[in-house]
Amino acid sequence: MIYLNQAGFAPEATKHATLTGDTSYTLHANAGSIVKSGECTLKHDDNSGEDAAIIDFSEIKATGSYYFTDGKGNKSAEFVIDNNHYDEALFASIKMFYFQRCGMALEEKYAGVYARKACHCGGGYMLHDKSIRRKMLGGWHDAGDYGRYVTAGAVALGHILYGYEMFPDALQLDLNIPESGGNLPDILAECKYELDWILDMQDEDGGVHHKCTSQNFCGFIMPDEDDLDMVITPVSSLATGDFAAIMALASRIYRKYDEAYADTLADAARKAWNWLVKNPSFLFENPSEVTTGTYEDMCDTDERLWAATEIYRLDKNEDAKRIILSVLELRINLYALGWADVGGFGTLAVINGGAELFGEDLYRRMTLKWLDEADRLKGIAESNAFNFTLRPAEFTWGSNMVVLMNAMILCVAHKLTQDKSYLDTAQYQLDYIFGRNAMDLSYVTGIGERAFKHPHLRPTEADGIDEPIPGFVSGGPNFRPCDEAANPDNMSDKPAMKRYADDMRSYSTNEITIYWNSPLVFALGYFKEYSK
């Protein structure tokens, strides 16, 4: 078999595919001609459990459609060589957020066959006092269920808004959403839909409530059929720290378009920061009566770091600067970009803020940490036949999120250094996501000839439409799967890269989330910017 990026390649890009189970290959143009052929020496690959080799066909630059065959006649997925090969994927991966909107009808002129009725318009009540209700209208459904979570939402916004800050032109797409043609670029209008909901999760004293969900998950029904009461869980320092950071970041980006809204965001960020200062130790545990996703985290130091970096960018707050320096002594992860560990966002804030603002010593310290991680990832990628940045035990729940965040790290390393080896390694991670993997699947719905089709996503299962909504990223292989479709009994004999089930029941390998899509948006946007 030959595995490759089904979304295709730019003409000048480094182009790799992976050959397994045979030693010879032939590259065909769809017009009928043979373009290249060759022999490879196979070597065992631990992630896939297969004997494999890299095919390098970077010298093929003519635009068009192609496919490979191996010596046994097995045909690869078709792919294109074209400068616009990622356009469809970038559009779909951003439009995904519109399809996750809560609290409004998705009209046919924007959603096509995936139109649906408005949902969850009744607001929510405080878990500690049912007499207190808030409108709780809007925001994005977090994942395959209908919950909304501040920490997850802030992280998804962080991936997108840092991307917008670094390469805004690449993300100026017409998304065909209700706000299209307005004052805001479409991607900022989409992000505002989430920001407005998160704003409503803040108390007057600045503290931010952790999540708004039903007490238990509903069944696989359409969102407008979910009539379970929404409950608002208590305030947490995790949510408040992420809130302070994302509101400060957003205030800077939106100021160009709407001064009043930017002021609202900045004031909310300051209130959250003041709450954090007054509450130095305050975490979150899921209340016993609530069984939906917890997003628990027993350390808020990284959230405070991210908040401090963005508050310093907002106001040059010297207390925030001191907190940044003190937190760095704790040796937290300075390149993590997930919901549990957000230290990497603090580093991005320093990188984007620059040495002039943060000081040469701090800027250099954080950029060197970032580049050290990029070098580590590059070394792993050079050691296997998929040019992949994970080892077998690192296929966690949501492994594709880790792959895409690694791509982000490598893109930023390239921006810092202009070293093309970082860009190539970032490209290899996108290759994996779009089909250069042992499942021979594109892990983005609707993108590629062999895209996965059965996400753990309630609307896709309940809408009666065969094809899933395009643009959703699957969680991906999980070394320790734990659901009905993918479990230790039927996965234990499989290598890590094959512990995956394209089955809607498989929440531990095939769910979707907003913060698995957002790093894909960042990476695709960076490649669009670089290819100009």
PDB file of N, CA and C in Angstrom, residues 376-418:
ATOM      1  N   ARG A 376      13.185  18.800  18.746  1.00  0.00           N
ATOM      2  CA  ARG A 376      12.857  17.451  19.236  1.00  0.00           C
ATOM      3  C   ARG A 376      11.856  16.787  18.292  1.00  0.00           C
ATOM      4  N   LEU A 377      10.821  17.527  17.904  1.00  0.00           N
ATOM      5  CA  LEU A 377       9.806  16.980  17.006  1.00  0.00           C
ATOM      6  C   LEU A 377      10.407  16.620  15.655  1.00  0.00           C
ATOM      7  N   LYS A 378      11.270  17.461  15.160  1.00  0.00           N
ATOM      8  CA  LYS A 378      11.914  17.200  13.873  1.00  0.00           C
ATOM      9  C   LYS A 378      12.755  15.924  13.942  1.00  0.00           C
ATOM     10  N   GLY A 379      13.443  15.723  15.067  1.00  0.00           N
ATOM     11  CA  GLY A 379      14.237  14.511  15.226  1.00  0.00           C
ATOM     12  C   GLY A 379      13.396  13.257  15.209  1.00  0.00           C
ATOM     13  N   ILE A 380      12.238  13.288  15.861  1.00  0.00           N
ATOM     14  CA  ILE A 380      11.335  12.130  15.841  1.00  0.00           C
ATOM     15  C   ILE A 380      10.856  11.870  14.418  1.00  0.00           C
ATOM     16  N   ALA A 381      10.478  12.925  13.721  1.00  0.00           N
ATOM     17  CA  ALA A 381       9.960  12.772  12.357  1.00  0.00           C
ATOM     18  C   ALA A 381      11.001  12.181  11.412  1.00  0.00           C
ATOM     19  N   GLU A 382      12.253  12.485  11.654  1.00  0.00           N
ATOM     20  CA  GLU A 382      13.319  11.962  10.799  1.00  0.00           C
ATOM     21  C   GLU A 382      13.618  10.488  11.056  1.00  0.00           C
ATOM     22  N   SER A 383      13.018   9.932  12.111  1.00  0.00           N
ATOM     23  CA  SER A 383      13.374   8.575  12.518  1.00  0.00           C
ATOM     24  C   SER A 383      12.373   7.515  12.064  1.00  0.00           C
ATOM     25  N   ASN A 384      11.314   7.900  11.333  1.00  0.00           N
ATOM     26  CA  ASN A 384      10.311   6.907  10.952  1.00  0.00           C
ATOM     27  C   ASN A 384       9.827   7.140   9.525  1.00  0.00           C
ATOM     28  N   ALA A 385       9.150   6.158   8.988  1.00  0.00           N
ATOM     29  CA  ALA A 385       8.778   6.164   7.569  1.00  0.00           C
ATOM     30  C   ALA A 385       7.560   7.016   7.262  1.00  0.00           C
ATOM     31  N   PHE A 386       6.917   7.584   8.289  1.00  0.00           N
ATOM     32  CA  PHE A 386       5.788   8.474   8.068  1.00  0.00           C
ATOM     33  C   PHE A 386       6.163   9.930   8.350  1.00  0.00           C
ATOM     34  N   ASN A 387       7.428  10.185   8.704  1.00  0.00           N
ATOM     35  CA  ASN A 387       7.878  11.533   9.088  1.00  0.00           C
ATOM     36  C   ASN A 387       6.951  12.130  10.144  1.00  0.00           C
ATOM     37  N   PHE A 388       6.625  11.295  11.127  1.00  0.00           N
ATOM     38  CA  PHE A 388       5.558  11.568  12.082  1.00  0.00           C
ATOM     39  C   PHE A 388       6.159  11.922  13.434  1.00  0.00           C
ATOM     40  N   THR A 389       5.504  12.814  14.183  1.00  0.00           N
ATOM     41  CA  THR A 389       6.098  13.352  15.416  1.00  0.00           C
ATOM     42  C   THR A 389       5.637  12.669  16.699  1.00  0.00           C
ATOM     43  N   LEU A 390       4.909  11.558  16.606  1.00  0.00           N
ATOM     44  CA  LEU A 390       4.494  10.825  17.806  1.00  0.00           C
ATOM     45  C   LEU A 390       5.181   9.471  17.853  1.00  0.00           C
ATOM     46  N   ARG A 391       5.396   8.986  19.067  1.00  0.00           N
ATOM     47  CA  ARG A 391       5.823   7.606  19.297  1.00  0.00           C
ATOM     48  C   ARG A 391       4.604   6.806  19.743  1.00  0.00           C
ATOM     49  N   PRO A 392       4.664   5.458  19.710  1.00  0.00           N
ATOM     50  CA  PRO A 392       3.461   4.660  19.967  1.00  0.00           C
ATOM     51  C   PRO A 392       2.701   5.026  21.235  1.00  0.00           C
ATOM     52  N   ALA A 393       3.385   5.210  22.351  1.00  0.00           N
ATOM     53  CA  ALA A 393       2.686   5.495  23.611  1.00  0.00           C
ATOM     54  C   ALA A 393       2.078   6.884  23.639  1.00  0.00           C
ATOM     55  N   GLU A 394       2.415   7.724  22.661  1.00  0.00           N
ATOM     56  CA  GLU A 394       1.913   9.099  22.635  1.00  0.00           C
ATOM     57  C   GLU A 394       0.608   9.241  21.860  1.00  0.00           C
ATOM     58  N   PHE A 395       0.064   8.127  21.385  1.00  0.00           N
ATOM     59  CA  PHE A 395      -1.248   8.168  20.746  1.00  0.00           C
ATOM     60  C   PHE A 395      -2.312   8.217  21.837  1.00  0.00           C
ATOM     61  N   THR A 396      -2.540   9.395  22.363  1.00  0.00           N
ATOM     62  CA  THR A 396      -3.493   9.593  23.442  1.00  0.00           C
ATOM     63  C   THR A 396      -4.892   9.795  22.865  1.00  0.00           C
ATOM     64  N   TRP A 397      -5.858   9.959  23.769  1.00  0.00           N
ATOM     65  CA  TRP A 397      -7.194  10.377  23.356  1.00  0.00           C
ATOM     66  C   TRP A 397      -7.039  11.733  22.656  1.00  0.00           C
ATOM     67  N   GLY A 398      -7.514  11.837  21.428  1.00  0.00           N
ATOM     68  CA  GLY A 398      -7.323  13.070  20.671  1.00  0.00           C
ATOM     69  C   GLY A 398      -5.921  13.206  20.128  1.00  0.00           C
ATOM     70  N   SER A 399      -5.337  12.093  19.683  1.00  0.00           N
ATOM     71  CA  SER A 399      -3.953  12.143  19.190  1.00  0.00           C
ATOM     72  C   SER A 399      -3.806  13.095  18.005  1.00  0.00           C
ATOM     73  N   ASN A 400      -4.850  13.225  17.191  1.00  0.00           N
ATOM     74  CA  ASN A 400      -4.749  14.141  16.054  1.00  0.00           C
ATOM     75  C   ASN A 400      -4.607  15.591  16.501  1.00  0.00           C
ATOM     76  N   MET A 401      -5.166  15.921  17.663  1.00  0.00           N
ATOM     77  CA  MET A 401      -4.945  17.249  18.233  1.00  0.00           C
ATOM     78  C   MET A 401      -3.456  17.466  18.496  1.00  0.00           C
ATOM     79  N   VAL A 402      -2.798  16.454  19.060  1.00  0.00           N
ATOM     80  CA  VAL A 402      -1.376  16.580  19.363  1.00  0.00           C
ATOM     81  C   VAL A 402      -0.582  16.750  18.071  1.00  0.00           C
ATOM     82  N   VAL A 403      -0.927  15.974  17.045  1.00  0.00           N
ATOM     83  CA  VAL A 403      -0.255  16.081  15.753  1.00  0.00           C
ATOM     84  C   VAL A 403      -0.385  17.505  15.204  1.00  0.00           C
ATOM     85  N   LEU A 404      -1.586  18.055  15.275  1.00  0.00           N
ATOM     86  CA  LEU A 404      -1.823  19.387  14.716  1.00  0.00           C
ATOM     87  C   LEU A 404      -1.180  20.477  15.560  1.00  0.00           C
ATOM     88  N   MET A 405      -1.126  20.289  16.862  1.00  0.00           N
ATOM     89  CA  MET A 405      -0.421  21.265  17.689  1.00  0.00           C
ATOM     90  C   MET A 405       1.083  21.197  17.443  1.00  0.00           C
ATOM     91  N   ASN A 406       1.581  19.996  17.178  1.00  0.00           N
ATOM     92  CA  ASN A 406       2.984  19.888  16.774  1.00  0.00           C
ATOM     93  C   ASN A 406       3.228  20.637  15.460  1.00  0.00           C
ATOM     94  N   ALA A 407       2.262  20.542  14.544  1.00  0.00           N
ATOM     95  CA  ALA A 407       2.379  21.290  13.296  1.00  0.00           C
ATOM     96  C   ALA A 407       2.432  22.793  13.573  1.00  0.00           C
ATOM     97  N   MET A 408       1.611  23.250  14.516  1.00  0.00           N
ATOM     98  CA  MET A 408       1.656  24.667  14.901  1.00  0.00           C
ATOM     99  C   MET A 408       3.041  25.059  15.417  1.00  0.00           C
ATOM    100  N   ILE A 409       3.584  24.236  16.315  1.00  0.00           N
ATOM    101  CA  ILE A 409       4.911  24.527  16.883  1.00  0.00           C
ATOM    102  C   ILE A 409       5.947  24.654  15.771  1.00  0.00           C
ATOM    103  N   LEU A 410       5.873  23.754  14.806  1.00  0.00           N
ATOM    104  CA  LEU A 410       6.843  23.750  13.705  1.00  0.00           C
ATOM    105  C   LEU A 410       6.635  24.938  12.767  1.00  0.00           C
ATOM    106  N   CYS A 411       5.383  25.340  12.546  1.00  0.00           N
ATOM    107  CA  CYS A 411       5.119  26.519  11.721  1.00  0.00           C
ATOM    108  C   CYS A 411       5.705  27.774  12.368  1.00  0.00           C
ATOM    109  N   VAL A 412       5.505  27.910  13.669  1.00  0.00           N
ATOM    110  CA  VAL A 412       6.031  29.088  14.366  1.00  0.00           C
ATOM    111  C   VAL A 412       7.555  29.060  14.372  1.00  0.00           C
ATOM    112  N   ALA A 413       8.141  27.857  14.532  1.00  0.00           N
ATOM    113  CA  ALA A 413       9.605  27.736  14.458  1.00  0.00           C
ATOM    114  C   ALA A 413      10.109  28.197  13.095  1.00  0.00           C
ATOM    115  N   HIS A 414       9.375  27.842  12.044  1.00  0.00           N
ATOM    116  CA  HIS A 414       9.753  28.305  10.709  1.00  0.00           C
ATOM    117  C   HIS A 414       9.643  29.819  10.604  1.00  0.00           C
ATOM    118  N   LYS A 415       8.589  30.388  11.157  1.00  0.00           N
ATOM    119  CA  LYS A 415       8.422  31.849  11.117  1.00  0.00           C
ATOM    120  C   LYS A 415       9.567  32.549  11.844  1.00  0.00           C
ATOM    121  N   LEU A 416      10.039  31.954  12.943  1.00  0.00           N
ATOM    122  CA  LEU A 416      11.118  32.550  13.725  1.00  0.00           C
ATOM    123  C   LEU A 416      12.462  32.454  13.010  1.00  0.00           C
ATOM    124  N   THR A 417      12.677  31.387  12.261  1.00  0.00           N
ATOM    125  CA  THR A 417      14.017  31.098  11.736  1.00  0.00           C
ATOM    126  C   THR A 417      14.125  31.081  10.218  1.00  0.00           C
ATOM    127  N   GLN A 418      12.986  30.875   9.525  1.00  0.00           N
ATOM    128  CA  GLN A 418      12.970  30.655   8.075  1.00  0.00           C
ATOM    129  C   GLN A 418      13.733  29.393   7.668  1.00  0.00           C
TER     130      GLN A 418
END
